[in-house]
Amino acid sequence: MNEAAIPRIQSKDSPAMSGSSQPMVRFHNLRKSYGAVEVLKGIDLEVSSGQVVALIGRSGSGKSTALRCVNGLERFQAGELHVCGYDLSAKDLNLRNLRQDVGIVFQSYNLFPHLTVEQNVTLAPRKVKGVGHTEARELAKEVLAQVGLSDKVDAYPEQLSGGQQQRVAIARSLAMKPKLMLFDEVTSALDPELTGEVLRTIERLAADGMTMMLVTHEMAFARSVADQVVFMHQGRVWEAGPGDMLLDPQTVELRQFVGSGL
Amino acid sequence: MYEFDFSFLNDYMPDLIHGIWLTIGMTVASILPGFVLGTAVAVARLRGRPWVKRIATVYVEAIRNTPLIIQVFWLFFGLAALQVHIGPFAAAVIALVINVGAYTAEIMRAGFQSIPRGQLEAADCLALSPFQSLIQIEVPQAVERVYPALVSQFVLMMLATSIMSQISAEELTGVAYMIQSFTFRGFEVYLVIAVFYLGLASALRFVLMGLAEVSFPRRRRLRTPL
């Protein structure tokens, strides 16, 4: 892959955030329950602009739920969450505005099977932002180049491998020019080879300065790419620090988790 | 030995052609509004507020569990009793739309329910509005999945227009009855009419399947059968 050919992501400043050193995402004592079961028991977490934060932990530790709170897919009962200048506990929160700033990629790709790759990528910019037809084509070229799929513009999702579909899903999010990208176990459905191509795409985004939160089971990847690794356990942030904390766990739980994961 | 006599074909050709046109006219006029109504009712049943859901359910069940001819009479004579006068053709089309709408609603409901939830979540997360998601993502896929069932339903509806002579809309069957009463050649007349219906139904299927070729580019490109 020719690194020089990949356009850099233009980062825009949110009006609500310009001129301040406010973090892009700030959880403060956030609590969430499903009925009587409390799944997030007071999360405190900050992500500043340009940072890559990896959420790791066992299934059921609350990491995906925490991530899904960030773009309003899950609501919470107590605490505060601010994302890109939006207060997610506000009654008059405009979710559609928030979601133009926050992209998300899922484990199951969720591409629209009846649309071509280009149509998948340009649908939201055209319908939500009113981007014109020719401009949308250019946009599709740009973001598909970013994920290394320039030659698949006219393909349908079912003609692509899982890894390629996942990269299209990433391109589809990028086309909205988000300030923050969320990745929810995006490689869990892929074999090691396809996992590699998706992880390299994410690495390049990180190098381009995209702010990202990712839930992942790829420990080596979390260690190398993340500025901050957050180990979640039983609905709490159990241990957090730079990637190298995985080499020297302070808690028994993280030691056990890393021991079983690497 | 019975001697066939098809001379009525010649004598009554203008009436037959008029009847065929009326049958085609009712069918064509009913398909699109019936489809739109059915799709809207399916969405109402799936996404509406509780009272909307209830109304939609009552409509679907009331229509699907009563004879079409009763619905037609009720509409035609009922409106007349209310001093609303519409012609038999208009009454027939309205009745057909209301009728086929209920069946279409059930077919489309199955289509909507077959779309994976993840896609709707993705559409949400891309900031598409619920209506944009419905039009861009859900309806095209739902229609594609249930298309053969929709085609059958519209063909059935075309055949059901044969009762409309009861409210003096002189479609094909009405014309046949009239010819038969003048010629007493019921055997030949209804044989010919059956062949006409067969031809009309085949033509309708052909047109609707052709429409699918145009409407579903992915199927066309990947050669996946409907």
Coordinates of C-alpha atoms in Angstrom, one line a residue:
Chain A
M1 CA 0.0 0.0 0.0
N2 CA 1.4 3.4 -1.0
E3 CA 1.2 5.5 2.2
A4 CA 1.8 8.7 0.4
A5 CA -1.3 8.2 -1.8
I6 CA -3.6 8.2 1.2
P7 CA -5.2 11.6 1.8
R8 CA -5.2 12.9 5.3
I9 CA -8.3 13.3 7.2
Q10 CA -9.4 16.9 7.6
S11 CA -10.2 17.5 11.2
K12 CA -12.9 20.1 11.8
D13 CA -13.2 22.0 15.0
S14 CA -16.6 21.8 16.7
P15 CA -17.9 25.2 17.5
A16 CA -18.7 24.1 21.0
M17 CA -15.1 23.0 21.5
S18 CA -12.9 25.5 19.8
G19 CA -10.6 27.5 21.9
S20 CA -10.8 25.1 24.8
S21 CA -8.9 22.1 25.9
Q22 CA -12.1 20.2 26.7
P23 CA -11.8 16.4 26.1
M24 CA -13.8 15.1 23.1
V25 CA -15.5 12.5 25.3
R26 CA -16.0 12.7 29.0
F27 CA -17.7 10.1 31.1
H28 CA -18.4 11.2 34.6
N29 CA -19.7 8.6 37.1
L30 CA -22.0 7.1 34.4
R31 CA -24.4 4.4 35.4
K32 CA -26.6 2.2 33.3
S33 CA -28.9 -0.6 34.2
Y34 CA -31.0 -3.1 32.2
G35 CA -33.9 -3.5 34.6
A36 CA -32.4 -4.6 37.9
V37 CA -29.0 -5.4 36.4
E38 CA -26.5 -2.6 36.6
V39 CA -24.1 -3.0 33.8
L40 CA -22.1 0.2 34.1
K41 CA -21.4 1.1 37.7
G42 CA -20.0 4.6 37.6
I43 CA -17.6 5.0 34.6
D44 CA -15.1 7.9 34.5
L45 CA -13.2 8.2 31.3
E46 CA -11.8 11.0 29.1
V47 CA -10.7 10.9 25.5
S48 CA -9.0 14.0 24.1
S49 CA -8.8 15.0 20.5
G50 CA -6.5 12.9 18.4
Q51 CA -6.3 10.1 21.0
V52 CA -6.9 6.4 20.5
V53 CA -8.5 4.6 23.4
A54 CA -8.9 0.9 23.5
L55 CA -11.5 -0.7 25.7
I56 CA -10.7 -4.3 26.7
G57 CA -12.2 -6.8 29.0
R58 CA -14.2 -9.9 29.2
S59 CA -17.6 -10.4 27.5
G60 CA -20.2 -8.8 29.8
S61 CA -17.7 -6.4 31.3
G62 CA -19.7 -3.4 29.9
K63 CA -17.2 -2.2 27.3
S64 CA -19.5 -2.4 24.3
T65 CA -22.3 -0.8 26.3
A66 CA -20.0 2.0 27.3
L67 CA -19.0 2.5 23.7
R68 CA -22.6 2.5 22.5
C69 CA -23.5 5.2 25.0
V70 CA -21.2 7.5 23.3
N71 CA -23.4 7.9 20.2
G72 CA -26.6 7.5 22.0
L73 CA -27.4 3.9 21.0
E74 CA -27.7 3.2 24.7
R75 CA -29.2 5.6 27.2
F76 CA -28.0 5.7 30.7
Q77 CA -29.7 6.4 34.0
A78 CA -27.2 8.5 36.0
G79 CA -24.0 10.4 35.6
E80 CA -22.8 12.6 32.8
L81 CA -21.5 12.0 29.3
H82 CA -20.3 14.8 27.0
V83 CA -19.3 14.0 23.5
C84 CA -18.1 16.5 20.9
G85 CA -19.7 19.3 22.9
Y86 CA -23.0 17.6 23.2
D87 CA -24.5 16.8 26.6
L88 CA -25.9 13.3 26.3
S89 CA -28.1 13.5 29.3
A90 CA -29.8 16.7 27.9
K91 CA -33.5 16.3 27.3
D92 CA -33.3 18.3 24.0
L93 CA -30.3 16.4 22.7
N94 CA -30.4 16.2 18.9
L95 CA -29.2 12.6 18.2
R96 CA -29.0 13.2 14.5
N97 CA -26.6 16.1 14.9
L98 CA -24.5 14.2 17.4
R99 CA -24.3 11.2 15.0
Q100 CA -23.0 13.4 12.2
D101 CA -19.9 14.0 14.4
V102 CA -19.6 10.4 15.7
G103 CA -19.1 7.5 13.3
I104 CA -19.5 3.9 14.4
V105 CA -18.4 0.6 12.9
F106 CA -20.0 -2.7 14.1
Q107 CA -18.8 -6.3 14.3
S108 CA -21.4 -7.3 11.7
Y109 CA -20.5 -4.6 9.1
N110 CA -24.3 -3.8 8.6
L111 CA -23.7 -2.7 5.0
F112 CA -26.8 -2.1 2.9
P113 CA -26.9 -5.2 0.6
H114 CA -29.1 -3.7 -2.1
L115 CA -26.7 -0.8 -2.7
T116 CA -23.3 -0.7 -4.3
V117 CA -20.2 0.2 -2.4
E118 CA -20.3 3.7 -3.7
Q119 CA -24.0 4.1 -2.8
N120 CA -23.4 2.7 0.6
V121 CA -20.7 5.3 1.2
T122 CA -22.5 8.3 -0.3
L123 CA -26.1 7.6 1.0
A124 CA -25.8 9.5 4.3
P125 CA -23.7 12.4 2.9
R126 CA -26.3 12.9 0.1
K127 CA -29.4 12.5 2.2
V128 CA -28.3 14.0 5.5
K129 CA -25.8 16.7 4.4
G130 CA -27.2 17.4 0.9
V131 CA -23.9 16.7 -0.8
G132 CA -24.3 16.9 -4.6
H133 CA -24.0 14.0 -7.0
T134 CA -20.5 14.8 -8.4
E135 CA -19.2 15.9 -5.0
A136 CA -20.5 12.6 -3.5
R137 CA -18.6 10.6 -6.2
E138 CA -15.4 12.4 -5.3
L139 CA -16.0 11.8 -1.6
A140 CA -16.5 8.1 -2.2
K141 CA -13.2 7.9 -4.1
E142 CA -11.4 9.7 -1.3
V143 CA -12.7 7.5 1.6
L144 CA -12.4 4.3 -0.4
A145 CA -8.8 5.2 -1.2
Q146 CA -8.3 5.6 2.6
V147 CA -9.4 2.1 3.2
G148 CA -7.6 0.7 0.1
L149 CA -10.7 -0.3 -1.9
S150 CA -10.7 2.2 -4.8
D151 CA -11.3 -0.6 -7.2
K152 CA -14.5 -1.8 -5.5
V153 CA -16.7 1.3 -6.1
D154 CA -19.3 -0.6 -8.2
A155 CA -19.3 -3.9 -6.4
Y156 CA -22.1 -5.1 -4.2
P157 CA -21.4 -6.0 -0.6
E158 CA -22.0 -9.7 -1.2
Q159 CA -19.2 -9.8 -3.8
L160 CA -16.7 -8.7 -1.1
S161 CA -14.8 -10.6 1.5
G162 CA -15.6 -10.0 5.2
G163 CA -12.5 -7.8 5.6
Q164 CA -13.4 -5.8 2.5
Q165 CA -17.0 -5.3 3.7
Q166 CA -15.7 -4.1 7.1
R167 CA -13.4 -1.6 5.3
V168 CA -16.3 -0.4 3.3
A169 CA -18.2 0.1 6.6
I170 CA -15.3 2.2 7.9
A171 CA -15.3 4.2 4.6
R172 CA -19.0 4.7 5.0
S173 CA -18.5 6.2 8.4
L174 CA -15.6 8.3 7.3
A175 CA -17.7 9.8 4.5
M176 CA -19.6 11.8 7.1
K177 CA -16.3 13.4 8.2
P178 CA -16.8 12.5 11.8
K179 CA -14.7 14.0 14.6
L180 CA -14.8 10.7 16.5
M181 CA -14.9 7.1 15.4
L182 CA -16.2 4.2 17.4
F183 CA -15.2 0.6 16.6
D184 CA -17.2 -2.1 18.3
E185 CA -15.3 -5.4 18.0
V186 CA -14.9 -4.8 14.3
T187 CA -12.6 -7.8 13.7
S188 CA -14.3 -10.4 15.8
A189 CA -16.1 -12.0 12.8
L190 CA -12.9 -12.2 10.7
D191 CA -10.1 -14.7 10.2
P192 CA -6.6 -13.7 11.2
E193 CA -5.6 -12.6 7.7
L194 CA -8.7 -10.4 7.2
T195 CA -8.4 -9.1 10.7
G196 CA -4.9 -7.9 9.7
E197 CA -6.1 -5.8 6.8
V198 CA -8.8 -4.2 8.9
L199 CA -6.4 -3.4 11.7
R200 CA -3.9 -1.9 9.3
T201 CA -6.7 0.4 8.0
I202 CA -7.5 1.5 11.6
E203 CA -3.8 2.0 12.3
R204 CA -3.6 4.4 9.3
L205 CA -6.6 6.4 10.6
A206 CA -4.8 6.6 13.9
A207 CA -1.7 7.9 12.3
D208 CA -3.8 10.5 10.4
G209 CA -4.9 11.8 13.8
M210 CA -8.5 10.5 14.0
T211 CA -9.9 10.4 17.5
M212 CA -11.0 6.8 18.1
M213 CA -12.5 4.6 20.8
L214 CA -12.3 0.9 20.1
V215 CA -13.6 -2.2 21.8
T216 CA -11.3 -5.0 20.8
H217 CA -10.0 -8.4 21.8
E218 CA -6.8 -7.9 19.8
M219 CA -4.4 -7.3 22.7
A220 CA -1.3 -6.8 20.6
F221 CA -3.1 -4.3 18.5
A222 CA -4.5 -2.4 21.5
R223 CA -1.0 -2.2 23.0
S224 CA 0.6 -0.9 19.8
V225 CA -2.1 1.6 18.6
A226 CA -3.8 2.9 21.7
D227 CA -2.6 5.9 23.6
Q228 CA -4.7 4.7 26.4
V229 CA -5.9 1.2 27.2
V230 CA -8.9 0.8 29.5
F231 CA -9.5 -2.5 31.1
M232 CA -13.1 -2.9 32.2
H233 CA -14.3 -5.4 34.7
Q234 CA -17.8 -5.9 36.1
G235 CA -19.1 -2.6 34.8
R236 CA -16.2 -0.6 36.1
V237 CA -12.9 0.9 34.8
W238 CA -10.6 -1.5 36.6
E239 CA -7.3 -0.4 35.2
A240 CA -6.3 2.2 32.7
G241 CA -3.0 3.5 31.3
P242 CA -0.7 3.5 28.3
G243 CA -0.5 0.4 26.1
D244 CA 2.5 -0.9 28.0
M245 CA 0.4 -1.4 31.1
L246 CA -0.6 -4.7 29.5
L247 CA 2.9 -5.9 30.1
D248 CA 2.8 -5.1 33.8
P249 CA -0.8 -5.5 35.1
Q250 CA -1.4 -4.0 38.5
T251 CA -4.5 -6.0 39.3
V252 CA -5.1 -9.7 39.5
E253 CA -8.0 -9.4 37.1
L254 CA -6.1 -7.8 34.3
R255 CA -3.2 -10.2 34.8
Q256 CA -5.6 -13.1 34.4
F257 CA -7.3 -11.5 31.4
V258 CA -4.0 -10.7 29.6
G259 CA -2.7 -14.2 30.5
S260 CA -5.7 -15.8 28.8
G261 CA -5.7 -13.3 25.9
L262 CA -2.1 -13.4 24.6
Chain B
M1 CA -73.5 -33.6 -31.4
Y2 CA -73.0 -30.2 -29.9
E3 CA -72.0 -27.6 -32.5
F4 CA -69.7 -24.8 -31.4
D5 CA -70.6 -21.4 -32.4
F6 CA -68.1 -18.6 -31.9
S7 CA -69.8 -16.1 -34.1
F8 CA -70.5 -13.9 -31.1
L9 CA -66.8 -13.0 -31.1
N10 CA -67.4 -11.1 -34.3
D11 CA -70.8 -9.7 -33.4
Y12 CA -69.8 -8.4 -29.9
M13 CA -66.1 -7.6 -30.4
P14 CA -66.5 -3.9 -29.5
D15 CA -68.2 -4.9 -26.2
L16 CA -65.5 -7.4 -25.4
I17 CA -62.8 -4.9 -26.1
H18 CA -64.5 -2.4 -23.9
G19 CA -64.8 -5.0 -21.2
I20 CA -61.1 -5.9 -21.4
W21 CA -60.1 -2.2 -21.2
L22 CA -62.3 -1.7 -18.1
T23 CA -60.7 -4.8 -16.4
I24 CA -57.2 -3.5 -17.3
G25 CA -58.1 0.0 -16.2
M26 CA -59.4 -1.0 -12.8
T27 CA -56.3 -3.2 -12.2
V28 CA -53.8 -0.6 -13.3
A29 CA -55.5 2.1 -11.3
S30 CA -55.5 0.0 -8.1
I31 CA -52.0 -1.5 -8.0
L32 CA -49.9 1.6 -7.1
P33 CA -52.3 3.1 -4.6
G34 CA -53.0 -0.4 -3.1
F35 CA -49.2 -0.9 -2.7
V36 CA -48.7 2.5 -1.1
L37 CA -51.6 2.0 1.3
G38 CA -50.5 -1.5 2.2
T39 CA -46.9 -0.4 2.8
A40 CA -48.1 2.5 5.0
V41 CA -50.4 0.2 7.0
A42 CA -47.5 -2.3 7.4
V43 CA -45.3 0.5 8.8
A44 CA -48.2 1.6 11.1
R45 CA -48.5 -1.9 12.4
L46 CA -44.8 -2.3 13.1
R47 CA -43.9 1.2 14.3
G48 CA -47.0 3.1 15.1
R49 CA -48.2 4.2 18.5
P50 CA -50.4 1.7 20.2
W51 CA -53.7 3.2 19.0
V52 CA -52.3 3.5 15.4
K53 CA -51.3 -0.2 15.6
R54 CA -54.8 -1.1 16.8
I55 CA -56.5 0.8 14.0
A56 CA -54.2 -0.8 11.4
T57 CA -54.8 -4.3 12.8
V58 CA -58.6 -3.8 12.8
Y59 CA -58.5 -2.6 9.2
V60 CA -56.3 -5.5 8.0
E61 CA -58.4 -8.2 9.8
A62 CA -61.8 -6.7 8.8
I63 CA -60.8 -6.6 5.1
R64 CA -59.2 -10.0 5.0
N65 CA -62.1 -11.7 6.7
T66 CA -65.0 -10.4 4.7
P67 CA -65.9 -11.0 1.1
L68 CA -64.8 -8.5 -1.5
I69 CA -68.2 -8.2 -3.0
I70 CA -69.7 -7.2 0.4
Q71 CA -67.0 -4.5 0.7
V72 CA -67.9 -3.3 -2.8
F73 CA -71.7 -3.2 -2.1
W74 CA -71.1 -1.6 1.3
L75 CA -69.0 1.2 -0.3
F76 CA -71.2 1.7 -3.4
F77 CA -74.6 1.6 -1.7
G78 CA -73.3 3.0 1.6
L79 CA -71.9 6.1 -0.1
A80 CA -75.1 6.5 -2.1
A81 CA -77.1 6.4 1.2
L82 CA -74.8 9.2 2.4
Q83 CA -75.7 11.2 -0.7
V84 CA -72.1 10.7 -2.0
H85 CA -72.4 9.7 -5.6
I86 CA -69.5 8.2 -7.4
G87 CA -69.5 6.2 -10.5
P88 CA -69.2 2.4 -10.6
F89 CA -65.6 2.5 -11.9
A90 CA -64.5 4.9 -9.1
A91 CA -66.3 2.8 -6.5
A92 CA -64.7 -0.4 -7.9
V93 CA -61.2 1.1 -7.8
I94 CA -61.6 2.4 -4.3
A95 CA -62.9 -1.0 -3.1
L96 CA -60.0 -2.8 -4.8
V97 CA -57.4 -0.4 -3.3
I98 CA -58.9 -0.9 0.2
N99 CA -59.0 -4.6 -0.3
V100 CA -55.6 -5.2 -1.9
G101 CA -54.1 -2.8 0.6
A102 CA -54.9 -5.1 3.5
Y103 CA -53.3 -8.1 1.9
T104 CA -50.3 -6.0 0.7
A105 CA -49.9 -4.8 4.3
E106 CA -49.4 -8.4 5.6
I107 CA -47.0 -9.2 2.8
M108 CA -44.9 -6.1 3.3
R109 CA -44.9 -6.6 7.1
A110 CA -43.1 -9.9 6.5
G111 CA -40.7 -8.1 4.1
F112 CA -39.9 -5.4 6.7
Q113 CA -39.5 -8.0 9.5
S114 CA -36.9 -9.9 7.4
I115 CA -34.5 -7.0 7.4
P116 CA -31.7 -7.5 10.0
R117 CA -32.0 -5.0 12.8
G118 CA -28.3 -4.1 12.5
Q119 CA -29.0 -2.3 9.2
L120 CA -31.5 -0.1 10.8
E121 CA -29.1 0.6 13.6
A122 CA -26.4 1.5 11.0
A123 CA -28.9 3.8 9.2
D124 CA -29.7 5.5 12.5
C125 CA -26.0 5.9 13.3
L126 CA -25.4 7.5 9.9
A127 CA -27.9 10.2 11.0
L128 CA -30.5 9.2 8.5
S129 CA -34.0 10.1 9.6
P130 CA -36.5 7.3 10.2
F131 CA -38.3 8.3 7.0
Q132 CA -35.1 8.4 5.0
S133 CA -34.2 5.0 6.4
L134 CA -37.6 3.6 5.5
I135 CA -37.5 4.9 1.9
Q136 CA -33.8 4.3 1.2
I137 CA -33.1 1.1 3.1
E138 CA -36.2 -0.7 4.2
V139 CA -38.8 -0.4 1.4
P140 CA -36.4 -1.4 -1.4
Q141 CA -35.2 -4.5 0.4
A142 CA -38.7 -5.5 1.7
V143 CA -40.2 -5.2 -1.8
E144 CA -37.4 -7.3 -3.3
R145 CA -37.8 -10.1 -0.8
V146 CA -41.6 -10.4 -1.1
Y147 CA -41.9 -9.5 -4.8
P148 CA -43.3 -12.8 -6.0
A149 CA -46.0 -12.7 -3.3
L150 CA -46.9 -9.2 -4.3
V151 CA -47.2 -10.1 -7.9
S152 CA -49.5 -13.0 -7.1
Q153 CA -51.6 -10.7 -4.9
F154 CA -52.0 -8.2 -7.8
V155 CA -52.9 -11.0 -10.2
L156 CA -55.5 -12.2 -7.8
M157 CA -56.8 -8.7 -7.5
M158 CA -57.1 -8.5 -11.3
L159 CA -59.1 -11.7 -11.4
A160 CA -61.3 -10.4 -8.6
T161 CA -62.4 -7.4 -10.7
S162 CA -64.7 -10.0 -12.3
I163 CA -67.3 -9.3 -9.6
M164 CA -67.5 -5.6 -10.4
S165 CA -70.4 -6.0 -12.9
Q166 CA -72.5 -6.4 -9.8
I167 CA -72.3 -2.6 -9.3
S168 CA -72.7 -2.1 -13.1
A169 CA -69.1 -1.7 -14.0
E170 CA -69.3 -3.6 -17.2
E171 CA -65.9 -5.3 -17.2
L172 CA -65.0 -8.5 -19.0
T173 CA -67.2 -10.8 -17.0
G174 CA -70.1 -8.4 -17.1
V175 CA -69.8 -8.2 -20.9
A176 CA -69.7 -12.0 -21.0
Y177 CA -72.9 -12.3 -19.0
M178 CA -74.6 -9.8 -21.3
I179 CA -73.4 -11.7 -24.5
Q180 CA -74.5 -15.0 -23.0
S181 CA -77.9 -13.7 -22.2
F182 CA -78.4 -12.7 -25.8
T183 CA -76.9 -15.7 -27.6
F184 CA -77.4 -18.5 -25.1
R185 CA -73.9 -19.6 -25.9
G186 CA -72.6 -19.7 -22.4
F187 CA -70.2 -22.6 -22.9
E188 CA -68.4 -20.8 -25.7
V189 CA -68.6 -17.4 -24.2
Y190 CA -67.1 -18.3 -20.8
L191 CA -64.5 -20.5 -22.5
V192 CA -63.3 -17.4 -24.5
I193 CA -63.5 -15.2 -21.4
A194 CA -61.4 -17.6 -19.4
V195 CA -58.8 -17.5 -22.2
F196 CA -58.9 -13.7 -22.1
Y197 CA -58.3 -13.7 -18.4
L198 CA -55.5 -16.2 -18.8
G199 CA -53.9 -13.9 -21.3
L200 CA -54.4 -10.8 -19.1
A201 CA -53.0 -12.5 -16.0
S202 CA -49.9 -13.7 -18.0
A203 CA -49.4 -10.2 -19.4
L204 CA -49.7 -8.7 -15.9
R205 CA -47.1 -11.2 -14.5
F206 CA -44.9 -10.5 -17.5
V207 CA -45.0 -6.7 -17.0
L208 CA -44.5 -6.9 -13.2
M209 CA -41.5 -9.3 -13.6
G210 CA -40.1 -6.9 -16.2
L211 CA -40.5 -4.1 -13.7
A212 CA -38.5 -6.2 -11.3
E213 CA -35.6 -6.4 -13.8
V214 CA -35.5 -2.6 -13.9
S215 CA -36.1 -2.0 -10.2
F216 CA -33.6 -4.4 -8.7
P217 CA -30.2 -3.7 -10.3
R218 CA -28.4 -5.9 -7.9
R219 CA -30.4 -9.0 -8.9
R220 CA -29.9 -8.1 -12.6
R221 CA -26.1 -7.8 -12.1
L222 CA -25.5 -10.8 -9.9
R223 CA -28.2 -12.9 -11.7
T224 CA -29.8 -14.0 -8.5
P225 CA -33.4 -15.2 -9.0
L226 CA -36.3 -13.6 -7.3

